Short mmCIF file of C-alpha atoms in Angstrom, two decimals:
data_model
loop_
_atom_site.label_atom_id
_atom_site.label_comp_id
_atom_site.label_asym_id
_atom_site.label_seq_id
_atom_site.Cartn_x
_atom_site.Cartn_y
_atom_site.Cartn_z
CA MET A 1453 27.07 -31.12 -5.93
CA ARG A 1454 23.89 -30.98 -3.85
CA GLU A 1455 20.66 -31.52 -5.73
CA ILE A 1456 17.42 -29.67 -5.04
CA GLN A 1457 14.17 -30.65 -6.73
CA ALA A 1458 12.41 -27.86 -8.62
CA GLU A 1459 9.17 -29.03 -7.01
CA GLN A 1460 10.60 -28.24 -3.56
CA ILE A 1461 11.28 -24.65 -4.72
CA VAL A 1462 7.73 -24.30 -6.10
CA ARG A 1463 6.25 -25.34 -2.76
CA ALA A 1464 8.54 -23.07 -0.76
CA VAL A 1465 7.72 -19.99 -2.84
CA ARG A 1466 3.99 -20.73 -2.73
CA ASP A 1467 4.07 -20.96 1.06
CA LEU A 1468 6.25 -17.88 1.50
CA PHE A 1469 3.88 -15.58 -0.40
CA ILE A 1470 0.81 -16.85 1.46
CA ASP A 1471 2.61 -16.54 4.80
CA ALA A 1472 3.97 -13.04 4.05
CA ASN A 1473 0.55 -11.78 2.98
CA CYS A 1474 -1.47 -13.19 5.89
CA ASN A 1475 0.86 -13.08 8.89
CA LEU A 1476 2.22 -9.72 9.95
CA GLY A 1477 5.76 -9.88 11.37
CA GLU A 1478 6.25 -9.85 15.14
CA ASP A 1479 8.71 -6.97 14.74
CA VAL A 1480 5.96 -4.86 13.13
CA LEU A 1481 3.45 -5.74 15.85
CA ALA A 1482 6.00 -4.72 18.51
CA ALA A 1483 6.53 -1.42 16.68
CA PHE A 1484 2.74 -0.87 16.70
CA ASP A 1485 2.70 -1.37 20.48
CA ARG A 1486 5.48 1.21 20.93
CA ALA A 1487 3.56 3.70 18.75
CA ILE A 1488 0.35 3.18 20.76
CA GLU A 1489 2.32 4.04 23.91
CA THR A 1490 4.18 7.06 22.55
CA ASP A 1491 2.15 8.88 19.86
CA GLU A 1492 0.65 12.13 21.16
CA SER A 1493 -2.28 12.06 18.74
CA PRO A 1494 -5.38 10.15 19.86
CA VAL A 1495 -6.40 9.63 16.21
CA ALA A 1496 -2.96 8.18 15.47
CA ARG A 1497 -3.23 5.75 18.36
CA GLU A 1498 -6.69 4.70 17.18
CA VAL A 1499 -5.45 4.04 13.63
CA ILE A 1500 -2.57 1.89 14.93
CA ARG A 1501 -5.00 -0.06 17.11
CA GLU A 1502 -7.10 -0.63 14.00
CA LEU A 1503 -4.02 -1.94 12.15
CA LYS A 1504 -3.28 -4.31 15.05
CA GLU A 1505 -6.86 -5.59 15.00
CA ASN A 1506 -6.61 -5.99 11.21
CA ALA A 1507 -3.45 -8.10 11.61
CA ARG A 1508 -5.23 -10.29 14.17
CA ILE A 1509 -8.21 -10.87 11.86
CA ALA A 1510 -5.90 -11.64 8.91
CA ARG A 1511 -3.97 -14.19 10.97
CA ASP A 1512 -7.11 -15.85 12.37
CA GLU A 1513 -8.86 -16.07 9.00
CA GLN A 1514 -5.66 -16.60 7.01
CA SER A 1515 -6.80 -13.83 4.70
CA PRO A 1516 -4.50 -11.12 3.37
CA ILE A 1517 -3.55 -8.21 5.67
CA CYS A 1518 -4.13 -5.88 2.69
CA GLN A 1519 -6.03 -6.43 -0.56
CA ASP A 1520 -2.93 -5.28 -2.43
CA THR A 1521 -1.02 -8.51 -2.14
CA GLY A 1522 1.72 -7.00 -4.23
CA LEU A 1523 3.85 -7.63 -7.23
CA ALA A 1524 5.95 -10.69 -6.38
CA VAL A 1525 9.57 -9.71 -5.70
CA LEU A 1526 12.11 -12.44 -4.91
CA PHE A 1527 15.67 -12.21 -3.64
CA VAL A 1528 17.30 -15.54 -4.36
CA GLU A 1529 20.79 -16.51 -3.20
CA VAL A 1530 21.96 -19.61 -5.03
CA GLY A 1531 24.89 -21.55 -3.60
CA GLN A 1532 27.42 -22.31 -6.34
CA ASP A 1533 27.40 -25.98 -5.35
CA VAL A 1534 23.67 -26.45 -5.89
CA HIS A 1535 22.12 -28.20 -8.87
CA VAL A 1536 18.39 -27.78 -9.47
CA THR A 1537 16.82 -30.92 -10.96
CA GLY A 1538 13.43 -31.66 -12.46
CA GLY A 1539 12.94 -28.22 -14.00
CA GLY A 1540 14.44 -24.76 -14.34
CA LEU A 1541 15.04 -22.58 -11.29
CA LYS A 1542 13.37 -19.47 -12.72
CA GLU A 1543 10.36 -21.46 -13.93
CA ALA A 1544 10.04 -23.05 -10.48
CA LEU A 1545 10.07 -19.63 -8.77
CA ASN A 1546 7.36 -18.32 -11.11
CA GLU A 1547 5.30 -21.49 -10.68
CA GLY A 1548 5.50 -20.95 -6.91
CA VAL A 1549 4.15 -17.42 -7.35
CA ARG A 1550 1.35 -18.72 -9.61
CA LYS A 1551 0.34 -21.36 -7.04
CA GLY A 1552 0.64 -19.05 -4.03
CA TYR A 1553 -1.49 -16.29 -5.53
CA GLY A 1554 -4.05 -18.76 -6.92
CA GLU A 1555 -4.42 -21.16 -3.99
CA GLY A 1556 -3.99 -18.43 -1.36
CA TYR A 1557 -6.79 -16.23 -2.77
CA LEU A 1558 -4.33 -13.39 -3.19
CA ARG A 1559 -5.01 -10.55 -5.60
CA LYS A 1560 -3.26 -10.72 -8.95
CA SER A 1561 -1.89 -7.27 -9.67
CA ALA A 1562 0.58 -7.86 -12.52
CA CYS A 1563 -0.44 -6.24 -15.80
CA HIS A 1564 1.03 -5.12 -19.13
CA PRO A 1565 2.30 -1.55 -18.68
CA PHE A 1566 0.75 -0.26 -21.92
CA THR A 1567 -2.50 -2.20 -22.38
CA ARG A 1568 -2.96 -2.73 -18.60
CA ALA A 1569 -4.14 -6.27 -19.41
CA ASN A 1570 -3.78 -8.40 -16.27
CA THR A 1571 -1.49 -11.44 -16.59
CA LYS A 1572 -4.05 -13.22 -14.32
CA ASP A 1573 -1.53 -15.16 -12.23
CA ASN A 1574 0.73 -12.41 -10.83
CA THR A 1575 3.68 -13.59 -12.90
CA PRO A 1576 6.30 -12.80 -13.96
CA ALA A 1577 7.91 -12.26 -10.57
CA VAL A 1578 10.68 -9.68 -10.25
CA ILE A 1579 13.63 -11.92 -9.36
CA HIS A 1580 17.05 -10.80 -8.12
CA PHE A 1581 19.61 -13.62 -8.23
CA ASP A 1582 22.87 -13.69 -6.34
CA ILE A 1583 25.47 -16.47 -6.55
CA VAL A 1584 26.96 -17.26 -3.15
CA PRO A 1585 29.36 -19.90 -1.73
CA GLY A 1586 27.85 -23.13 -0.38
CA ASP A 1587 25.20 -25.64 -1.36
CA ARG A 1588 21.97 -23.98 -0.29
CA ILE A 1589 19.34 -21.73 -1.80
CA ARG A 1590 18.01 -18.83 0.28
CA ILE A 1591 14.73 -17.32 -0.90
CA VAL A 1592 13.27 -14.05 0.40
CA ALA A 1593 9.74 -13.29 -0.81
CA VAL A 1594 8.63 -9.66 -0.80
CA PRO A 1595 5.05 -8.98 -1.95
CA LYS A 1596 5.43 -5.28 -2.86
CA GLY A 1597 2.31 -3.14 -2.87
CA GLY A 1598 1.81 -0.42 -5.47
CA GLY A 1599 0.76 2.53 -3.30
CA ALA A 1600 4.00 2.74 -1.36
CA GLU A 1601 6.17 1.68 -4.30
CA ASN A 1602 4.83 4.62 -6.34
CA MET A 1603 6.23 7.05 -3.79
CA SER A 1604 9.79 5.73 -4.32
CA ARG A 1605 12.42 7.79 -6.17
CA VAL A 1606 16.00 7.60 -7.43
CA ASP A 1607 18.10 10.73 -7.83
CA MET A 1608 21.63 11.30 -9.01
CA LEU A 1609 22.91 13.89 -6.53
CA SER A 1610 26.07 15.88 -7.05
CA PRO A 1611 28.89 14.58 -4.82
CA SER A 1612 29.07 18.08 -3.27
CA ALA A 1613 25.60 17.45 -1.75
CA GLY A 1614 27.36 15.20 0.77
CA LEU A 1615 25.77 13.27 3.61
CA GLU A 1616 23.54 16.21 4.57
CA GLY A 1617 22.20 16.35 0.99
CA ILE A 1618 21.41 12.64 1.14
CA LYS A 1619 19.50 12.96 4.44
CA GLU A 1620 17.63 16.00 3.12
CA PHE A 1621 16.61 14.12 -0.06
CA VAL A 1622 15.18 11.24 1.99
CA VAL A 1623 13.25 13.47 4.39
CA ARG A 1624 11.83 15.65 1.59
CA ARG A 1625 10.73 12.54 -0.34
CA ILE A 1626 8.79 11.23 2.65
CA GLU A 1627 7.29 14.67 3.21
CA ALA A 1628 6.16 14.80 -0.44
CA SER A 1629 4.72 11.27 -0.18
CA GLY A 1630 2.43 12.48 2.62
CA SER A 1631 -0.49 10.20 3.30
CA ASN A 1632 -0.24 8.23 0.02
CA PRO A 1633 1.97 5.27 1.00
CA CYS A 1634 -0.13 4.24 4.08
CA PRO A 1635 2.08 5.67 6.83
CA PRO A 1636 3.58 4.70 9.20
CA THR A 1637 6.06 3.59 6.57
CA VAL A 1638 9.38 1.82 6.55
CA VAL A 1639 11.97 3.63 4.45
CA GLY A 1640 14.69 1.79 2.52
CA VAL A 1641 17.58 3.97 1.35
CA GLY A 1642 20.24 2.83 -1.10
CA VAL A 1643 23.29 5.03 -1.53
CA GLY A 1644 26.12 4.45 -4.01
CA GLY A 1645 26.80 1.92 -6.71
CA THR A 1646 25.26 3.00 -9.98
CA PHE A 1647 21.80 4.31 -10.91
CA GLU A 1648 20.18 0.84 -10.87
CA ARG A 1649 22.29 -0.52 -8.02
CA SER A 1650 21.10 2.20 -5.62
CA ALA A 1651 17.47 1.22 -6.25
CA LEU A 1652 18.23 -2.44 -5.62
CA LEU A 1653 20.06 -1.58 -2.39
CA ALA A 1654 17.05 0.46 -1.24
CA LYS A 1655 14.72 -2.47 -1.85
CA LYS A 1656 17.06 -4.96 -0.23
CA ALA A 1657 17.21 -2.71 2.85
CA LEU A 1658 13.49 -3.41 3.33
CA THR A 1659 14.18 -7.10 3.99
CA ARG A 1660 15.64 -6.23 7.42
CA ARG A 1661 13.61 -6.48 10.61
CA ILE A 1662 12.35 -3.36 12.36
CA GLY A 1663 14.95 -2.17 14.83
CA GLU A 1664 17.80 -4.02 13.08
CA ARG A 1665 20.51 -1.35 12.73
CA ASN A 1666 23.23 -1.19 10.11
CA ALA A 1667 26.39 -2.98 11.31
CA ASP A 1668 28.41 0.19 10.66
CA PRO A 1669 27.90 2.35 13.77
CA GLU A 1670 28.15 5.60 11.78
CA LEU A 1671 25.40 4.44 9.41
CA ALA A 1672 23.32 3.25 12.35
CA LYS A 1673 23.47 6.82 13.70
CA VAL A 1674 22.37 8.20 10.32
CA GLU A 1675 19.40 5.80 10.29
CA ILE A 1676 18.25 6.96 13.72
CA GLU A 1677 18.70 10.64 12.86
CA VAL A 1678 16.73 10.38 9.59
CA LEU A 1679 13.97 8.41 11.38
CA GLU A 1680 13.67 11.17 13.98
CA ARG A 1681 13.58 13.88 11.32
CA ILE A 1682 10.83 12.03 9.42
CA ASN A 1683 8.80 11.61 12.61
CA ARG A 1684 9.00 15.35 13.26
CA LEU A 1685 7.14 16.02 9.98
CA GLY A 1686 3.82 15.50 11.78
CA ILE A 1687 2.26 13.41 8.96
CA GLY A 1688 1.40 10.54 11.32
CA PRO A 1689 -0.48 7.27 10.71
CA MET A 1690 -2.57 7.51 7.51
CA GLY A 1691 -1.55 11.18 7.29
CA TYR A 1692 -4.12 12.18 9.93
CA GLY A 1693 -1.38 13.85 12.04
CA GLY A 1694 0.90 12.38 14.70
CA ASN A 1695 4.45 11.51 15.65
CA THR A 1696 4.61 8.08 13.99
CA THR A 1697 5.21 8.75 10.29
CA ALA A 1698 7.83 6.00 9.88
CA LEU A 1699 8.52 2.87 11.92
CA ASP A 1700 12.13 2.61 10.76
CA VAL A 1701 14.74 3.74 8.24
CA PHE A 1702 17.34 1.40 6.77
CA PHE A 1703 20.45 2.54 4.86
CA GLU A 1704 22.51 0.32 2.58
CA VAL A 1705 25.67 1.89 1.20
CA GLU A 1706 28.21 0.86 -1.46
CA PRO A 1707 31.06 2.68 -3.23
CA CYS A 1708 30.14 4.75 -6.28
CA HIS A 1709 31.84 6.54 -9.20
CA ILE A 1710 33.97 9.61 -8.32
CA ALA A 1711 31.58 11.77 -10.38
CA SER A 1712 28.35 10.36 -8.93
CA LEU A 1713 26.18 10.15 -5.83
CA PRO A 1714 23.18 7.91 -6.60
CA VAL A 1715 20.50 7.86 -3.88
CA ALA A 1716 17.33 5.77 -3.95
CA VAL A 1717 14.40 5.80 -1.55
CA ASN A 1718 12.11 2.75 -1.59
CA VAL A 1719 8.98 3.36 0.44
CA GLN A 1720 7.20 0.48 2.16
CA CYS A 1721 3.86 0.61 3.97
CA HIS A 1722 3.48 -0.43 7.62
CA ALA A 1723 2.86 -4.07 6.69
CA MET A 1724 6.54 -4.57 5.73
CA ARG A 1725 5.79 -7.98 4.32
CA HIS A 1726 8.73 -10.31 3.75
CA LYS A 1727 9.38 -13.93 4.63
CA GLU A 1728 12.36 -16.15 3.93
CA THR A 1729 13.44 -19.74 3.83
CA VAL A 1730 16.65 -21.68 3.22
CA LEU A 1731 16.55 -24.89 1.17
CA MET B 484 -13.95 13.27 17.38
CA ALA B 485 -17.61 13.11 16.37
CA GLU B 486 -19.02 9.78 15.19
CA ILE B 487 -21.86 9.99 12.71
CA ARG B 488 -23.98 7.25 11.15
CA LEU B 489 -25.09 7.85 7.55
CA LYS B 490 -27.15 5.87 5.06
CA THR B 491 -26.32 5.87 1.36
CA PRO B 492 -27.28 7.30 -1.11
CA LEU B 493 -26.19 10.60 0.44
CA THR B 494 -28.06 13.88 0.11
CA GLU B 495 -26.57 17.34 -0.15
CA GLY B 496 -27.72 17.94 3.45
CA ASP B 497 -25.88 14.79 4.63
CA VAL B 498 -22.54 15.87 3.22
CA GLU B 499 -22.78 19.58 4.06
CA LYS B 500 -22.94 18.86 7.79
CA LEU B 501 -19.69 16.86 7.73
CA GLY B 502 -16.39 18.38 8.81
CA ILE B 503 -12.81 17.13 8.58
CA GLY B 504 -11.85 14.56 11.20
CA ASP B 505 -15.44 13.35 11.68
CA ARG B 506 -15.65 9.59 11.99
CA VAL B 507 -18.52 8.28 9.87
CA LEU B 508 -20.11 4.82 9.76
CA LEU B 509 -21.67 4.25 6.35
CA THR B 510 -24.53 1.82 5.78
CA GLY B 511 -26.12 1.01 2.43
CA VAL B 512 -24.49 0.61 -0.98
CA LEU B 513 -21.00 1.58 -2.14
CA TYR B 514 -19.70 1.09 -5.68
CA SER B 515 -16.12 -0.10 -6.11
CA ALA B 516 -14.16 1.50 -8.93
CA ARG B 517 -10.48 2.16 -9.50
CA ASP B 518 -8.17 3.21 -12.34
CA ALA B 519 -9.35 1.18 -15.32
CA ALA B 520 -13.06 1.41 -14.41
CA HIS B 521 -12.79 5.18 -14.03
CA LYS B 522 -11.24 5.47 -17.47
CA ARG B 523 -14.14 3.50 -18.96
CA LEU B 524 -16.77 5.59 -17.14
CA PHE B 525 -15.05 8.75 -18.32
CA ASP B 526 -14.92 7.55 -21.93
CA LEU B 527 -18.69 6.84 -21.80
CA ILE B 528 -19.37 10.34 -20.48
CA GLN B 529 -17.19 11.88 -23.22
CA ALA B 530 -19.14 9.88 -25.82
CA GLY B 531 -22.45 11.10 -24.32
CA LYS B 532 -23.54 7.57 -23.36
CA ASP B 533 -25.29 6.32 -20.20
CA LEU B 534 -23.18 4.93 -17.34
CA PRO B 535 -23.66 1.32 -16.15
CA VAL B 536 -24.78 2.67 -12.75
CA ASP B 537 -26.66 5.84 -11.81
CA ILE B 538 -24.13 7.66 -9.66
CA ARG B 539 -26.40 10.40 -8.31
CA GLY B 540 -26.04 10.54 -4.52
CA GLN B 541 -23.71 7.53 -4.57
CA VAL B 542 -20.37 6.86 -2.93
CA ILE B 543 -17.50 5.34 -4.90
CA TYR B 544 -14.96 3.22 -3.02
CA TYR B 545 -11.49 3.14 -4.59
CA VAL B 546 -10.80 -0.53 -4.00
CA GLY B 547 -9.59 -3.60 -5.87
CA PRO B 548 -10.51 -6.42 -3.48
CA ALA B 549 -8.64 -9.67 -3.08
CA PRO B 550 -10.59 -12.73 -4.33
CA ALA B 551 -13.26 -14.04 -1.95
CA LYS B 552 -12.54 -17.30 -0.15
CA PRO B 553 -15.35 -19.87 -0.46
CA GLY B 554 -18.32 -18.89 1.72
CA ARG B 555 -17.32 -15.25 2.04
CA PRO B 556 -18.76 -12.26 0.15
CA ILE B 557 -15.38 -10.66 -0.57
CA GLY B 558 -11.65 -10.91 0.16
CA SER B 559 -9.56 -8.22 1.85
CA ALA B 560 -10.86 -4.84 0.73
CA GLY B 561 -8.92 -1.78 1.88
CA PRO B 562 -8.63 1.51 -0.03
CA THR B 563 -6.19 2.19 -2.86
CA THR B 564 -4.33 5.51 -3.30
CA SER B 565 -6.80 8.08 -4.59
CA TYR B 566 -4.75 10.61 -6.59
CA ARG B 567 -4.80 8.31 -9.61
CA MET B 568 -8.56 8.90 -9.89
CA ASP B 569 -8.15 12.71 -9.74
CA PRO B 570 -8.42 13.32 -13.50
CA TYR B 571 -11.90 11.72 -13.51
CA ALA B 572 -13.37 12.76 -10.14
CA PRO B 573 -14.61 16.33 -10.85
CA LYS B 574 -16.72 15.14 -13.81
CA LEU B 575 -18.34 12.42 -11.70
CA MET B 576 -19.16 14.95 -8.95
CA GLU B 577 -20.69 17.23 -11.56
CA MET B 578 -22.94 14.28 -12.45
CA GLY B 579 -24.08 13.87 -8.86
CA LEU B 580 -21.49 11.73 -7.06
CA LYS B 581 -21.58 12.66 -3.37
CA GLY B 582 -18.74 10.72 -1.82
CA MET B 583 -15.41 9.08 -2.53
CA ILE B 584 -13.54 6.66 -0.24
CA GLY B 585 -9.81 6.14 -0.61
CA LYS B 586 -6.55 7.14 0.97
CA GLY B 587 -3.99 9.82 0.28
CA ASN B 588 -4.00 13.38 -0.98
CA ARG B 589 -6.29 14.79 -3.67
CA GLY B 590 -5.39 17.45 -6.25
CA ALA B 591 -6.53 21.08 -6.00
CA GLU B 592 -9.17 20.64 -8.75
CA VAL B 593 -10.76 17.75 -6.88
CA VAL B 594 -10.93 19.75 -3.64
CA GLU B 595 -12.46 22.67 -5.60
CA ALA B 596 -15.02 20.35 -7.21
CA MET B 597 -16.05 19.06 -3.76
CA LYS B 598 -16.84 22.62 -2.73
CA LYS B 599 -18.62 23.42 -5.99
CA TYR B 600 -20.73 20.27 -6.34
CA LYS B 601 -21.10 19.51 -2.60
CA ALA B 602 -19.31 16.21 -2.15
CA VAL B 603 -16.86 14.79 0.40
CA TYR B 604 -13.73 12.67 0.40
CA PHE B 605 -13.53 9.97 3.05
CA GLY B 606 -10.41 8.11 4.13
CA ALA B 607 -10.52 4.45 5.11
CA THR B 608 -7.54 2.96 6.95
CA GLY B 609 -5.03 1.89 4.31
CA GLY B 610 -3.86 -1.67 4.70
CA ALA B 611 -6.73 -2.64 7.00
CA GLY B 612 -8.25 -4.78 4.24
CA ALA B 613 -9.16 -7.75 6.42
CA LEU B 614 -10.89 -5.51 8.98
CA LEU B 615 -12.81 -3.43 6.42
CA ALA B 616 -14.00 -6.54 4.57
CA ARG B 617 -15.97 -7.45 7.70
CA SER B 618 -18.30 -4.48 7.11
CA ILE B 619 -19.10 -5.69 3.59
CA ARG B 620 -22.12 -8.01 3.69
CA LYS B 621 -22.59 -8.65 -0.01
CA ALA B 622 -20.70 -7.97 -3.23
CA GLU B 623 -21.80 -8.40 -6.81
CA THR B 624 -20.11 -7.37 -10.01
CA VAL B 625 -22.27 -4.92 -11.95
CA ALA B 626 -19.91 -3.86 -14.75
CA TYR B 627 -16.58 -4.59 -16.44
CA GLU B 628 -16.11 -8.15 -15.19
CA ASP B 629 -13.19 -8.48 -17.62
CA LEU B 630 -11.18 -6.05 -15.48
CA GLY B 631 -10.84 -8.64 -12.70
CA PRO B 632 -9.96 -6.84 -9.44
CA GLU B 633 -10.80 -3.54 -11.15
CA ALA B 634 -14.40 -4.44 -12.04
CA ILE B 635 -17.24 -2.29 -10.66
CA GLN B 636 -18.92 -4.06 -7.76
CA ARG B 637 -22.05 -3.16 -5.84
CA LEU B 638 -21.09 -3.53 -2.17
CA GLU B 639 -23.70 -3.73 0.57
CA VAL B 640 -22.07 -2.36 3.71
CA GLU B 641 -23.01 -1.99 7.35
CA ASP B 642 -21.24 0.53 9.59
CA PHE B 643 -18.31 0.87 7.20
CA PRO B 644 -15.78 3.05 9.12
CA VAL B 645 -14.36 6.15 7.41
CA VAL B 646 -12.95 9.55 8.37
CA VAL B 647 -13.73 12.84 6.57
CA ILE B 648 -10.53 14.07 4.87
CA ASN B 649 -11.97 16.86 2.68
CA ASP B 650 -15.31 18.50 3.48
CA THR B 651 -17.54 20.73 1.35
CA LYS B 652 -15.87 23.89 2.72
CA GLY B 653 -12.44 23.13 1.30
CA ASN B 654 -10.85 21.94 4.57
CA ASP B 655 -8.19 19.21 4.48
CA LEU B 656 -7.47 16.86 7.40
CA TYR B 657 -4.04 15.99 5.97
CA VAL B 658 -2.95 19.64 6.07
CA GLU B 659 -4.45 20.39 9.48
CA GLY B 660 -3.34 17.12 11.10
CA ALA B 661 0.31 17.45 10.05
CA LYS B 662 0.37 21.13 11.07
CA LYS B 663 -0.69 20.20 14.59
CA TYR B 664 2.07 17.63 15.20
CA ARG B 665 4.96 19.12 13.18
CA ARG B 666 8.05 19.85 15.31
#
């Protein structure tokens, strides 16, 4: 059994959240460049240029891309042959969040849902564990901002709605979200499983890179079609009008109950922050 | 796209000449306030008490900045989504508020109140927190320090870039912009 020190996990999580918040992904920057070349709206092109300049400043100053540095979401794959020593795994992950948000000058946005009292250190993190074969731990850190998250929805469609009903639900949700989630957005769609599973699939879809299509060619086609339909809505960057309302759409699909058709849409702003490491 | 320089506090004349899509550079003072601070201001008004700041002619920026690094006035400071402040905004405009800066759609009552009380809604680029922070020269907390990122701060800004989303005539850039590029 391979041993991993809890302290190593703390450090990794700390670094991941600082990195994700200050350094915009190269895939996003490339998508910005494509939008600057193709969007018909001069205002849209100007907004995207502003976002590029913002990313440059954030990287140079190592300050956050956005003041909303998110609620800390973690996808953690734990190899079944790993033993964490010197502390608990969950405690180590939360300590990493505490350190990252404190030492990285990131905004602490976690609060009690009723009293709204801030927990002051951005814990507890929302952690999704998965047990996998092997002797490694893979950690994906996703600082998830509130504005885009609030535009997300789950619906239990009737199976008769079919694939067209699913596509329609996604497009109408993005239309209703309008300018609120800081378009251009990235849209994660989870279809199948149960009520809660669909939402998790939608969030997990957002850990892909822009342009990374679903391995299933039929689903890849659906992703491209829904992206095109969203970009015909005219909402554009920041909702000021344009052809770049979303940068990408990702579908994740699993079998569901014969009576059900759960569909979840998780909306993500243009920053698409996520970073990962393998210990 | 017109580019207009304005100094805060704003007068009725300042805001009435603005139209949707105008790019405005604001210089002067902005007050930060978001959800929890708005609730407190509203409760004071309901109780007939004075507010911690005189909001006549002022501009409120819906922002919860990131903590300042040593040697800097403020951390990243982009706009938060505005609709959450909708229940409180008409009352503040009635009391003299002339401008709001945020992002995202406003409710019908807020748009009506802007027409009635002569005020405008500006959009700042969402997510551009590092860039926008550069226009903020000084920041000091003036009320509700216990709210952390939601405290009210007095922000001294220079050429703070915004776009007019809703003007005093009831026009809406979000509606007009999407209409133009819808296919």
